Amino acid sequence: MMKNYKVAWRHWLIIASIFVACLVSLTVTLPRSYINSQPYRSEGRNYIEHDFIDSKEALTISEPSAVISVLERMGDKERHVAVGASLVEASRWRIKIKIEDIQASTHTELFDVSRHSDLLFARQYFRLGSILSLVVIPNNSEALCYYFLELDRMRCVNK
C-alpha cells in the first residue's frame, strides 16, 4: 500500500511539472501586443492660462529600435520633439527602451514649464541613456495601452 502512494506522488509531480511548463511556454510564446513598425498615435488638448495647447504623440516600435514623437501647438507656436530609443527588452507584458537620441525643433518651451509641470510628457526622463519601462495593458481594441513606470502615466495610442 505504501509503495503505491510513493508511485502516485511521483506521477502527480510529473503531471504538475508538465502543466507548469505548458503555462510558461504559453505566456512566452503569446504574440506581442504591438505590431512591429506600426505607428500608434494619440491627440490631446489642454487648457493653459488663456490659451490651449494641442498635442499629438506617436510611438513606433521597429525592433530593435523605437521612436517617440511629440508635436505641441499653442496659438501660432509649434514645437516638435523626436526621441530615438533602442529596445532593451520587449515581451507581451513589458517594453523597456533606452533613450539614444533627442531632437527638438526648438529648445524654447511653448509654455512656462515651472508653472505647468503636470502637462509635460515628463521630459526630465528624456535624457540620453535613460531607461523607461512600459508595462503593456491588455485590451481587445486596436489601441496599444501602456503604463510608464518611471513617469507614473498611462497612455493609450491607436493605430
mmCIF file of C-alpha atoms in Angstrom:
data_model
loop_
_atom_site.group_PDB
_atom_site.id
_atom_site.type_symbol
_atom_site.label_atom_id
_atom_site.label_comp_id
_atom_site.label_asym_id
_atom_site.label_seq_id
_atom_site.Cartn_x
_atom_site.Cartn_y
_atom_site.Cartn_z
ATOM 1 C CA MET A 1 0.000 0.000 0.000
ATOM 2 C CA MET A 2 2.824 2.438 0.888
ATOM 3 C CA LYS A 3 4.635 1.706 -2.366
ATOM 4 C CA ASN A 4 1.569 2.715 -4.447
ATOM 5 C CA TYR A 5 1.390 6.024 -2.561
ATOM 6 C CA LYS A 6 5.036 6.842 -3.495
ATOM 7 C CA VAL A 7 4.403 5.982 -7.157
ATOM 8 C CA ALA A 8 1.211 8.102 -7.253
ATOM 9 C CA TRP A 9 3.068 11.029 -5.685
ATOM 10 C CA ARG A 10 5.748 10.861 -8.385
ATOM 11 C CA HIS A 11 3.113 10.728 -11.134
ATOM 12 C CA TRP A 12 1.371 13.823 -9.739
ATOM 13 C CA LEU A 13 4.715 15.611 -9.553
ATOM 14 C CA ILE A 14 5.423 14.800 -13.202
ATOM 15 C CA ILE A 15 1.913 15.923 -14.262
ATOM 16 C CA ALA A 16 2.248 19.172 -12.285
ATOM 17 C CA SER A 17 5.685 19.831 -13.868
ATOM 18 C CA ILE A 18 4.270 19.331 -17.357
ATOM 19 C CA PHE A 19 1.347 21.651 -16.545
ATOM 20 C CA VAL A 20 3.683 24.403 -15.271
ATOM 21 C CA ALA A 21 5.921 24.005 -18.337
ATOM 22 C CA CYS A 22 2.874 24.394 -20.611
ATOM 23 C CA LEU A 23 1.788 27.560 -18.795
ATOM 24 C CA VAL A 24 5.273 29.058 -19.044
ATOM 25 C CA SER A 25 5.571 28.241 -22.748
ATOM 26 C CA LEU A 26 2.122 29.708 -23.382
ATOM 27 C CA THR A 27 2.996 33.057 -21.781
ATOM 28 C CA VAL A 28 6.369 33.210 -23.515
ATOM 29 C CA THR A 29 5.001 32.408 -26.983
ATOM 30 C CA LEU A 30 1.999 34.744 -26.897
ATOM 31 C CA PRO A 31 2.272 37.342 -29.642
ATOM 32 C CA ARG A 32 3.478 40.838 -28.850
ATOM 33 C CA SER A 33 0.813 43.380 -28.025
ATOM 34 C CA TYR A 34 2.084 45.732 -30.727
ATOM 35 C CA ILE A 35 2.651 45.394 -34.443
ATOM 36 C CA ASN A 36 6.251 45.914 -35.496
ATOM 37 C CA SER A 37 6.785 49.185 -37.429
ATOM 38 C CA GLN A 38 3.151 50.246 -36.881
ATOM 39 C CA PRO A 39 2.833 53.883 -35.777
ATOM 40 C CA TYR A 40 0.488 54.339 -32.823
ATOM 41 C CA ARG A 41 -0.886 57.854 -32.291
ATOM 42 C CA SER A 42 -2.871 59.934 -29.814
ATOM 43 C CA GLU A 43 -4.065 63.523 -29.678
ATOM 44 C CA GLY A 44 -4.756 65.777 -26.712
ATOM 45 C CA ARG A 45 -5.820 69.277 -25.845
ATOM 46 C CA ASN A 46 -5.066 71.087 -22.583
ATOM 47 C CA TYR A 47 -6.086 74.485 -21.294
ATOM 48 C CA ILE A 48 -3.214 76.702 -20.109
ATOM 49 C CA GLU A 49 -3.947 80.107 -18.614
ATOM 50 C CA HIS A 50 -5.753 81.860 -21.513
ATOM 51 C CA ASP A 51 -4.844 79.501 -24.331
ATOM 52 C CA PHE A 52 -4.977 75.869 -25.432
ATOM 53 C CA ILE A 53 -2.078 73.569 -26.144
ATOM 54 C CA ASP A 54 -2.760 70.858 -28.694
ATOM 55 C CA SER A 55 -0.501 67.835 -28.668
ATOM 56 C CA LYS A 56 -0.008 64.815 -30.860
ATOM 57 C CA GLU A 57 2.052 61.862 -29.713
ATOM 58 C CA ALA A 58 3.266 58.920 -31.729
ATOM 59 C CA LEU A 59 5.041 55.721 -30.754
ATOM 60 C CA THR A 60 6.589 53.448 -33.364
ATOM 61 C CA ILE A 61 8.428 50.289 -32.368
ATOM 62 C CA SER A 62 10.582 48.881 -35.143
ATOM 63 C CA GLU A 63 12.684 46.215 -33.499
ATOM 64 C CA PRO A 64 15.407 46.792 -32.343
ATOM 65 C CA SER A 65 14.521 50.490 -32.014
ATOM 66 C CA ALA A 66 11.633 52.782 -31.125
ATOM 67 C CA VAL A 67 10.692 56.406 -31.786
ATOM 68 C CA ILE A 68 8.544 58.597 -29.559
ATOM 69 C CA SER A 69 7.397 61.780 -31.254
ATOM 70 C CA VAL A 70 5.559 64.701 -29.613
ATOM 71 C CA LEU A 71 4.152 67.674 -31.536
ATOM 72 C CA GLU A 72 2.831 70.607 -29.492
ATOM 73 C CA ARG A 73 0.948 73.637 -30.795
ATOM 74 C CA MET A 74 -0.011 76.711 -28.816
ATOM 75 C CA GLY A 75 -1.522 79.517 -30.835
ATOM 76 C CA ASP A 76 0.832 80.106 -33.753
ATOM 77 C CA LYS A 77 3.838 78.496 -31.991
ATOM 78 C CA GLU A 78 4.803 74.891 -32.613
ATOM 79 C CA ARG A 79 7.387 72.527 -31.128
ATOM 80 C CA HIS A 80 8.291 69.033 -32.262
ATOM 81 C CA VAL A 81 10.370 66.599 -30.200
ATOM 82 C CA ALA A 82 11.532 63.220 -31.512
ATOM 83 C CA VAL A 83 13.099 60.717 -29.140
ATOM 84 C CA GLY A 84 15.035 57.806 -30.599
ATOM 85 C CA ALA A 85 15.443 54.741 -28.421
ATOM 86 C CA SER A 86 16.708 51.203 -28.566
ATOM 87 C CA LEU A 87 14.757 48.238 -27.219
ATOM 88 C CA VAL A 88 16.347 46.723 -24.153
ATOM 89 C CA GLU A 89 13.538 44.223 -23.591
ATOM 90 C CA ALA A 90 10.308 43.514 -25.437
ATOM 91 C CA SER A 91 7.703 40.980 -24.417
ATOM 92 C CA ARG A 92 3.938 40.678 -24.356
ATOM 93 C CA TRP A 93 3.761 42.418 -20.981
ATOM 94 C CA ARG A 94 6.710 44.800 -20.852
ATOM 95 C CA ILE A 95 8.726 47.037 -23.141
ATOM 96 C CA LYS A 96 11.979 48.606 -21.923
ATOM 97 C CA ILE A 97 13.609 51.308 -24.011
ATOM 98 C CA LYS A 98 16.887 53.175 -23.671
ATOM 99 C CA ILE A 99 16.991 56.785 -24.866
ATOM 100 C CA GLU A 100 19.653 57.117 -27.567
ATOM 101 C CA ASP A 101 18.853 60.411 -29.348
ATOM 102 C CA ILE A 102 16.731 63.517 -28.759
ATOM 103 C CA GLN A 103 15.898 66.029 -31.477
ATOM 104 C CA ALA A 104 13.804 69.155 -30.870
ATOM 105 C CA SER A 105 12.692 71.708 -33.436
ATOM 106 C CA THR A 106 13.337 74.431 -30.856
ATOM 107 C CA HIS A 107 14.800 74.471 -27.367
ATOM 108 C CA THR A 108 12.261 77.058 -26.251
ATOM 109 C CA GLU A 109 9.221 75.683 -24.414
ATOM 110 C CA LEU A 110 5.772 76.776 -25.576
ATOM 111 C CA PHE A 111 4.579 77.442 -22.017
ATOM 112 C CA ASP A 112 6.020 78.137 -18.577
ATOM 113 C CA VAL A 113 7.280 74.699 -17.587
ATOM 114 C CA SER A 114 7.701 75.594 -13.906
ATOM 115 C CA ARG A 115 4.017 76.551 -13.594
ATOM 116 C CA HIS A 116 2.560 73.702 -15.669
ATOM 117 C CA SER A 117 4.802 70.740 -14.988
ATOM 118 C CA ASP A 118 1.793 68.389 -14.948
ATOM 119 C CA LEU A 119 1.363 68.905 -18.706
ATOM 120 C CA LEU A 120 4.870 67.865 -19.577
ATOM 121 C CA PHE A 121 5.404 64.471 -21.085
ATOM 122 C CA ALA A 122 7.814 64.109 -18.155
ATOM 123 C CA ARG A 123 10.708 65.426 -20.181
ATOM 124 C CA GLN A 124 13.128 65.041 -17.286
ATOM 125 C CA TYR A 125 13.300 61.338 -18.217
ATOM 126 C CA PHE A 126 14.153 62.084 -21.819
ATOM 127 C CA ARG A 127 17.894 62.230 -21.246
ATOM 128 C CA LEU A 128 20.459 60.255 -23.171
ATOM 129 C CA GLY A 129 20.975 56.876 -21.548
ATOM 130 C CA SER A 130 17.714 56.888 -19.559
ATOM 131 C CA ILE A 131 15.801 53.621 -19.468
ATOM 132 C CA LEU A 132 11.997 53.723 -19.491
ATOM 133 C CA SER A 133 9.793 50.742 -18.621
ATOM 134 C CA LEU A 134 6.420 50.440 -20.286
ATOM 135 C CA VAL A 135 4.013 47.891 -18.825
ATOM 136 C CA VAL A 136 1.567 46.819 -21.526
ATOM 137 C CA ILE A 137 -2.089 46.739 -20.503
ATOM 138 C CA PRO A 138 -4.002 44.068 -22.429
ATOM 139 C CA ASN A 139 -7.138 45.210 -24.249
ATOM 140 C CA ASN A 140 -9.377 43.973 -27.032
ATOM 141 C CA SER A 141 -9.216 47.079 -29.185
ATOM 142 C CA GLU A 142 -6.707 48.144 -31.798
ATOM 143 C CA ALA A 143 -5.089 50.506 -29.305
ATOM 144 C CA LEU A 144 -1.814 49.947 -27.532
ATOM 145 C CA CYS A 145 -2.184 50.891 -23.867
ATOM 146 C CA TYR A 146 0.832 51.045 -21.603
ATOM 147 C CA TYR A 147 1.831 52.424 -18.245
ATOM 148 C CA PHE A 148 5.129 54.323 -17.905
ATOM 149 C CA LEU A 149 6.546 53.124 -14.585
ATOM 150 C CA GLU A 150 9.048 55.979 -14.208
ATOM 151 C CA LEU A 151 6.585 58.664 -15.250
ATOM 152 C CA ASP A 152 3.548 57.281 -13.386
ATOM 153 C CA ARG A 153 1.455 57.868 -16.511
ATOM 154 C CA MET A 154 -0.799 55.694 -18.593
ATOM 155 C CA ARG A 155 -1.064 56.170 -22.345
ATOM 156 C CA CYS A 156 -3.329 54.635 -24.947
ATOM 157 C CA VAL A 157 -2.393 55.147 -28.580
ATOM 158 C CA ASN A 158 -4.306 53.988 -31.658
ATOM 159 C CA LYS A 159 -3.199 52.602 -34.992
#
